[in-house]
Amino acid sequence: MRKLLVSLACFLLIPGPGKTQTRIGITAGGNLSNITWKQYSNKQNTRFLAGYQFGFTITTPINIYKRQLHIQPGILLSRKGFQQDYSDYLGNGDYKVAPYHIEVPVNFLYLIPNQSDKNVFVGLGPYIACGLGGQWEIRYDGNTGNFVGDIEYADISDQRPPQYNISDEAFNYGKRLDYGVNMLVGYELWRNLQVQAHGQLGLRNLAPPKNGVTGNEYFKNISLGISLGYLL
């Protein structure tokens, strides 16, 4: 088990010129996440929510047609979600939904040839993620107060009272398992430090099913972020 964890632990650390060994490191950064949400073709107005991610990766070089490519699996803990304007009989406010995910990305990286010792790279690859729960919060304007509750992953026929009722404990985030595509571009600042900008596009419709069938609702994750990585 320890060897498995070490092999998953890592970062986006790419070998410099003449280096061919596997590199292990750690990564951490911030993100802005949102959702694409439609109900019966009516688009819900949502906004980006600030979150974070951290974890480990392992980067291994592979040679294909004399190109310096790398494969980079990893394991990350991330906080995503969205926010939107909210209004009910208590007044107006801000509604935030912030789930946690364990993500396993597998990126393929390409080092862009250059004449310096620094590495510029781009990457693309799939990811799979599992929702771990989280919290929603309604923060009203003025002194009305705040309400908080949990996030659940459930069939509509099994869930607790409607998620938009402030007396309800849970927001139904739909399907727990998510998958999609990662895109990134990065730069090696110093020998052991790298910075990268990345985007993520969810491909699975996470809308809650009813009796096992997804209806006319469309609910997908998207995110943008920036992170730093350090070579151990």
Short mmCIF file of C-alpha atoms in Angstrom, two decimals:
data_model
loop_
_atom_site.label_atom_id
_atom_site.label_comp_id
_atom_site.label_asym_id
_atom_site.label_seq_id
_atom_site.Cartn_x
_atom_site.Cartn_y
_atom_site.Cartn_z
CA MET A 1 0.00 0.00 0.00
CA ARG A 2 2.85 2.39 0.85
CA LYS A 3 4.47 1.79 -2.55
CA LEU A 4 1.12 2.49 -4.25
CA LEU A 5 0.70 5.80 -2.42
CA VAL A 6 4.26 6.84 -3.26
CA SER A 7 3.73 6.01 -6.91
CA LEU A 8 0.58 8.16 -6.99
CA ALA A 9 2.21 10.96 -5.01
CA CYS A 10 3.80 13.52 -7.24
CA PHE A 11 3.83 16.79 -9.14
CA LEU A 12 4.22 18.33 -12.48
CA LEU A 13 8.01 18.14 -12.30
CA ILE A 14 9.52 17.63 -15.72
CA PRO A 15 13.10 16.56 -16.33
CA GLY A 16 15.47 19.17 -17.68
CA PRO A 17 17.73 18.57 -20.69
CA GLY A 18 19.58 15.31 -20.41
CA LYS A 19 17.44 14.02 -17.53
CA THR A 20 15.33 10.97 -18.12
CA GLN A 21 14.33 9.79 -14.65
CA THR A 22 10.86 9.79 -13.16
CA ARG A 23 10.24 12.92 -11.09
CA ILE A 24 8.10 13.10 -7.95
CA GLY A 25 6.73 16.25 -6.32
CA ILE A 26 3.81 18.08 -4.76
CA THR A 27 1.39 20.66 -6.18
CA ALA A 28 -1.03 23.20 -4.71
CA GLY A 29 -3.01 26.12 -6.03
CA GLY A 30 -6.30 27.93 -6.44
CA ASN A 31 -9.15 27.55 -8.88
CA LEU A 32 -12.32 29.21 -10.09
CA SER A 33 -15.10 26.72 -10.73
CA ASN A 34 -18.60 26.88 -12.12
CA ILE A 35 -21.22 24.66 -13.70
CA THR A 36 -23.09 24.57 -16.98
CA TRP A 37 -26.68 24.13 -15.78
CA LYS A 38 -29.81 23.94 -17.90
CA GLN A 39 -33.30 22.83 -16.95
CA TYR A 40 -35.69 22.19 -19.86
CA SER A 41 -33.39 24.31 -22.08
CA ASN A 42 -33.52 27.19 -19.57
CA LYS A 43 -29.99 28.19 -18.58
CA GLN A 44 -29.45 28.83 -14.89
CA ASN A 45 -27.45 31.95 -14.08
CA THR A 46 -24.45 30.91 -11.99
CA ARG A 47 -21.10 32.50 -11.16
CA PHE A 48 -17.59 31.24 -10.59
CA LEU A 49 -16.66 30.23 -7.04
CA ALA A 50 -13.12 30.42 -5.65
CA GLY A 51 -11.67 27.11 -4.46
CA TYR A 52 -8.39 25.25 -4.18
CA GLN A 53 -6.63 21.99 -4.93
CA PHE A 54 -3.55 20.17 -3.73
CA GLY A 55 -2.02 16.75 -4.12
CA PHE A 56 0.71 14.69 -5.72
CA THR A 57 1.75 13.62 -9.22
CA ILE A 58 4.42 11.49 -10.81
CA THR A 59 5.94 12.41 -14.17
CA THR A 60 7.62 9.80 -16.34
CA PRO A 61 9.35 10.54 -19.69
CA ILE A 62 8.40 8.56 -22.79
CA ASN A 63 10.02 8.80 -26.23
CA ILE A 64 7.72 8.82 -29.25
CA TYR A 65 9.13 9.70 -32.67
CA LYS A 66 12.13 11.35 -30.96
CA ARG A 67 9.80 13.77 -29.18
CA GLN A 68 10.24 14.48 -25.49
CA LEU A 69 6.88 13.55 -24.04
CA HIS A 70 5.84 12.74 -20.49
CA ILE A 71 2.95 10.93 -18.89
CA GLN A 72 1.77 12.39 -15.61
CA PRO A 73 -0.82 10.65 -13.43
CA GLY A 74 -1.72 12.23 -10.11
CA ILE A 75 -4.12 12.34 -7.21
CA LEU A 76 -5.65 15.63 -6.01
CA LEU A 77 -8.11 16.90 -3.45
CA SER A 78 -10.09 19.84 -4.82
CA ARG A 79 -12.91 22.11 -3.77
CA LYS A 80 -15.16 23.18 -6.64
CA GLY A 81 -18.75 24.35 -6.98
CA PHE A 82 -20.63 27.50 -8.00
CA GLN A 83 -22.56 30.46 -6.66
CA GLN A 84 -25.66 32.33 -7.75
CA ASP A 85 -28.05 35.07 -6.67
CA TYR A 86 -30.80 33.87 -4.35
CA SER A 87 -34.16 35.31 -3.35
CA ASP A 88 -37.06 34.12 -1.17
CA TYR A 89 -39.48 35.46 1.44
CA LEU A 90 -36.56 36.28 3.76
CA GLY A 91 -34.93 38.55 1.22
CA ASN A 92 -32.07 38.52 -1.28
CA GLY A 93 -28.73 36.87 -0.82
CA ASP A 94 -25.91 34.78 -2.24
CA TYR A 95 -26.13 31.02 -2.63
CA LYS A 96 -22.91 28.93 -2.68
CA VAL A 97 -22.51 25.21 -3.28
CA ALA A 98 -18.99 23.87 -2.58
CA PRO A 99 -18.37 20.12 -3.02
CA TYR A 100 -15.07 18.33 -2.46
CA HIS A 101 -13.61 15.90 -4.97
CA ILE A 102 -10.83 13.36 -5.15
CA GLU A 103 -9.45 13.61 -8.70
CA VAL A 104 -7.18 11.30 -10.66
CA PRO A 105 -5.86 13.11 -13.78
CA VAL A 106 -3.62 11.46 -16.37
CA ASN A 107 -1.97 14.15 -18.47
CA PHE A 108 0.32 13.79 -21.47
CA LEU A 109 2.90 16.59 -21.51
CA TYR A 110 5.00 17.95 -24.37
CA LEU A 111 8.13 20.06 -23.77
CA ILE A 112 8.33 22.88 -26.27
CA PRO A 113 11.90 23.03 -27.68
CA ASN A 114 13.85 26.14 -26.61
CA GLN A 115 17.45 27.26 -26.26
CA SER A 116 17.40 27.95 -22.52
CA ASP A 117 17.56 25.59 -19.59
CA LYS A 118 13.96 26.35 -18.72
CA ASN A 119 11.14 24.02 -19.71
CA VAL A 120 7.95 25.33 -21.31
CA PHE A 121 5.30 22.65 -21.61
CA VAL A 122 1.71 22.03 -22.61
CA GLY A 123 -0.50 19.15 -21.57
CA LEU A 124 -3.75 17.38 -22.27
CA GLY A 125 -5.44 14.35 -20.80
CA PRO A 126 -8.48 12.82 -19.13
CA TYR A 127 -9.48 12.93 -15.49
CA ILE A 128 -11.88 11.00 -13.29
CA ALA A 129 -13.24 12.41 -10.02
CA CYS A 130 -15.36 11.24 -7.11
CA GLY A 131 -17.52 13.60 -5.06
CA LEU A 132 -16.89 13.49 -1.31
CA GLY A 133 -19.70 15.76 -0.16
CA GLY A 134 -19.37 19.36 0.99
CA GLN A 135 -21.66 22.20 2.05
CA TRP A 136 -24.06 24.77 0.64
CA GLU A 137 -24.61 28.19 2.20
CA ILE A 138 -27.19 30.95 1.80
CA ARG A 139 -25.86 34.30 3.00
CA TYR A 140 -28.62 36.92 3.07
CA ASP A 141 -28.09 40.64 2.60
CA GLY A 142 -28.38 42.69 5.77
CA ASN A 143 -28.92 41.01 9.15
CA THR A 144 -31.30 38.23 8.09
CA GLY A 145 -28.70 35.56 8.82
CA ASN A 146 -27.10 32.58 7.11
CA PHE A 147 -28.22 29.03 6.44
CA VAL A 148 -25.95 26.07 5.73
CA GLY A 149 -26.44 22.44 4.81
CA ASP A 150 -24.75 19.38 3.36
CA ILE A 151 -24.28 18.11 -0.19
CA GLU A 152 -25.60 14.69 -1.13
CA TYR A 153 -25.49 12.47 -4.22
CA ALA A 154 -28.84 10.77 -4.64
CA ASP A 155 -31.64 9.68 -6.93
CA ILE A 156 -34.39 12.31 -6.79
CA SER A 157 -36.85 9.66 -5.67
CA ASP A 158 -34.64 8.95 -2.63
CA GLN A 159 -33.51 12.46 -1.66
CA ARG A 160 -34.68 14.53 1.25
CA PRO A 161 -37.06 17.54 0.82
CA PRO A 162 -36.45 19.96 -2.12
CA GLN A 163 -32.91 21.31 -2.09
CA TYR A 164 -34.04 24.92 -2.43
CA ASN A 165 -36.06 24.83 0.78
CA ILE A 166 -33.87 26.47 3.44
CA SER A 167 -35.13 23.95 6.02
CA ASP A 168 -33.64 21.13 3.96
CA GLU A 169 -30.27 19.72 5.04
CA ALA A 170 -28.88 18.68 1.65
CA PHE A 171 -28.34 19.91 -1.88
CA ASN A 172 -28.51 17.06 -4.39
CA TYR A 173 -25.40 17.36 -6.58
CA GLY A 174 -26.52 14.41 -8.68
CA LYS A 175 -24.09 11.73 -9.76
CA ARG A 176 -21.05 11.22 -7.56
CA LEU A 177 -18.67 10.10 -10.34
CA ASP A 178 -17.41 12.73 -12.79
CA TYR A 179 -15.00 12.60 -15.74
CA GLY A 180 -13.69 15.02 -18.32
CA VAL A 181 -10.65 16.62 -19.94
CA ASN A 182 -7.67 18.56 -18.49
CA MET A 183 -5.72 21.22 -20.41
CA LEU A 184 -2.60 22.97 -19.10
CA VAL A 185 0.38 25.13 -19.93
CA GLY A 186 3.36 25.57 -17.64
CA TYR A 187 6.85 26.95 -17.11
CA GLU A 188 9.79 25.89 -14.97
CA LEU A 189 10.75 28.91 -12.84
CA TRP A 190 13.76 27.31 -11.18
CA ARG A 191 15.19 23.84 -11.02
CA ASN A 192 12.70 22.62 -8.40
CA LEU A 193 9.78 24.99 -8.90
CA GLN A 194 7.17 25.16 -11.65
CA VAL A 195 4.02 27.16 -12.30
CA GLN A 196 1.10 26.07 -14.46
CA ALA A 197 -2.27 27.36 -15.60
CA HIS A 198 -4.91 24.74 -16.17
CA GLY A 199 -8.50 24.28 -17.23
CA GLN A 200 -10.94 21.44 -16.76
CA LEU A 201 -14.05 20.58 -18.75
CA GLY A 202 -16.46 18.05 -17.30
CA LEU A 203 -18.02 15.73 -19.87
CA ARG A 204 -20.50 13.82 -17.72
CA ASN A 205 -24.01 15.10 -17.12
CA LEU A 206 -24.23 15.05 -13.33
CA ALA A 207 -27.91 16.01 -13.13
CA PRO A 208 -29.72 13.92 -10.49
CA PRO A 209 -31.60 10.97 -11.98
CA LYS A 210 -35.16 10.09 -11.03
CA ASN A 211 -35.76 6.38 -10.62
CA GLY A 212 -32.43 5.85 -12.37
CA VAL A 213 -33.26 8.01 -15.42
CA THR A 214 -31.83 11.50 -16.12
CA GLY A 215 -34.53 13.87 -17.30
CA ASN A 216 -34.37 17.20 -19.14
CA GLU A 217 -31.59 18.65 -17.02
CA TYR A 218 -27.96 19.36 -17.92
CA PHE A 219 -25.36 19.83 -15.16
CA LYS A 220 -21.58 19.76 -15.83
CA ASN A 221 -18.48 21.00 -13.99
CA ILE A 222 -15.97 23.48 -15.41
CA SER A 223 -12.94 25.11 -13.76
CA LEU A 224 -9.85 27.27 -14.31
CA GLY A 225 -6.86 27.50 -12.02
CA ILE A 226 -3.20 28.19 -11.37
CA SER A 227 -0.83 26.15 -9.23
CA LEU A 228 2.76 25.85 -8.08
CA GLY A 229 4.72 22.63 -7.79
CA TYR A 230 7.88 21.75 -5.92
CA LEU A 231 10.26 18.87 -6.59
CA LEU A 232 10.93 16.75 -3.54
#
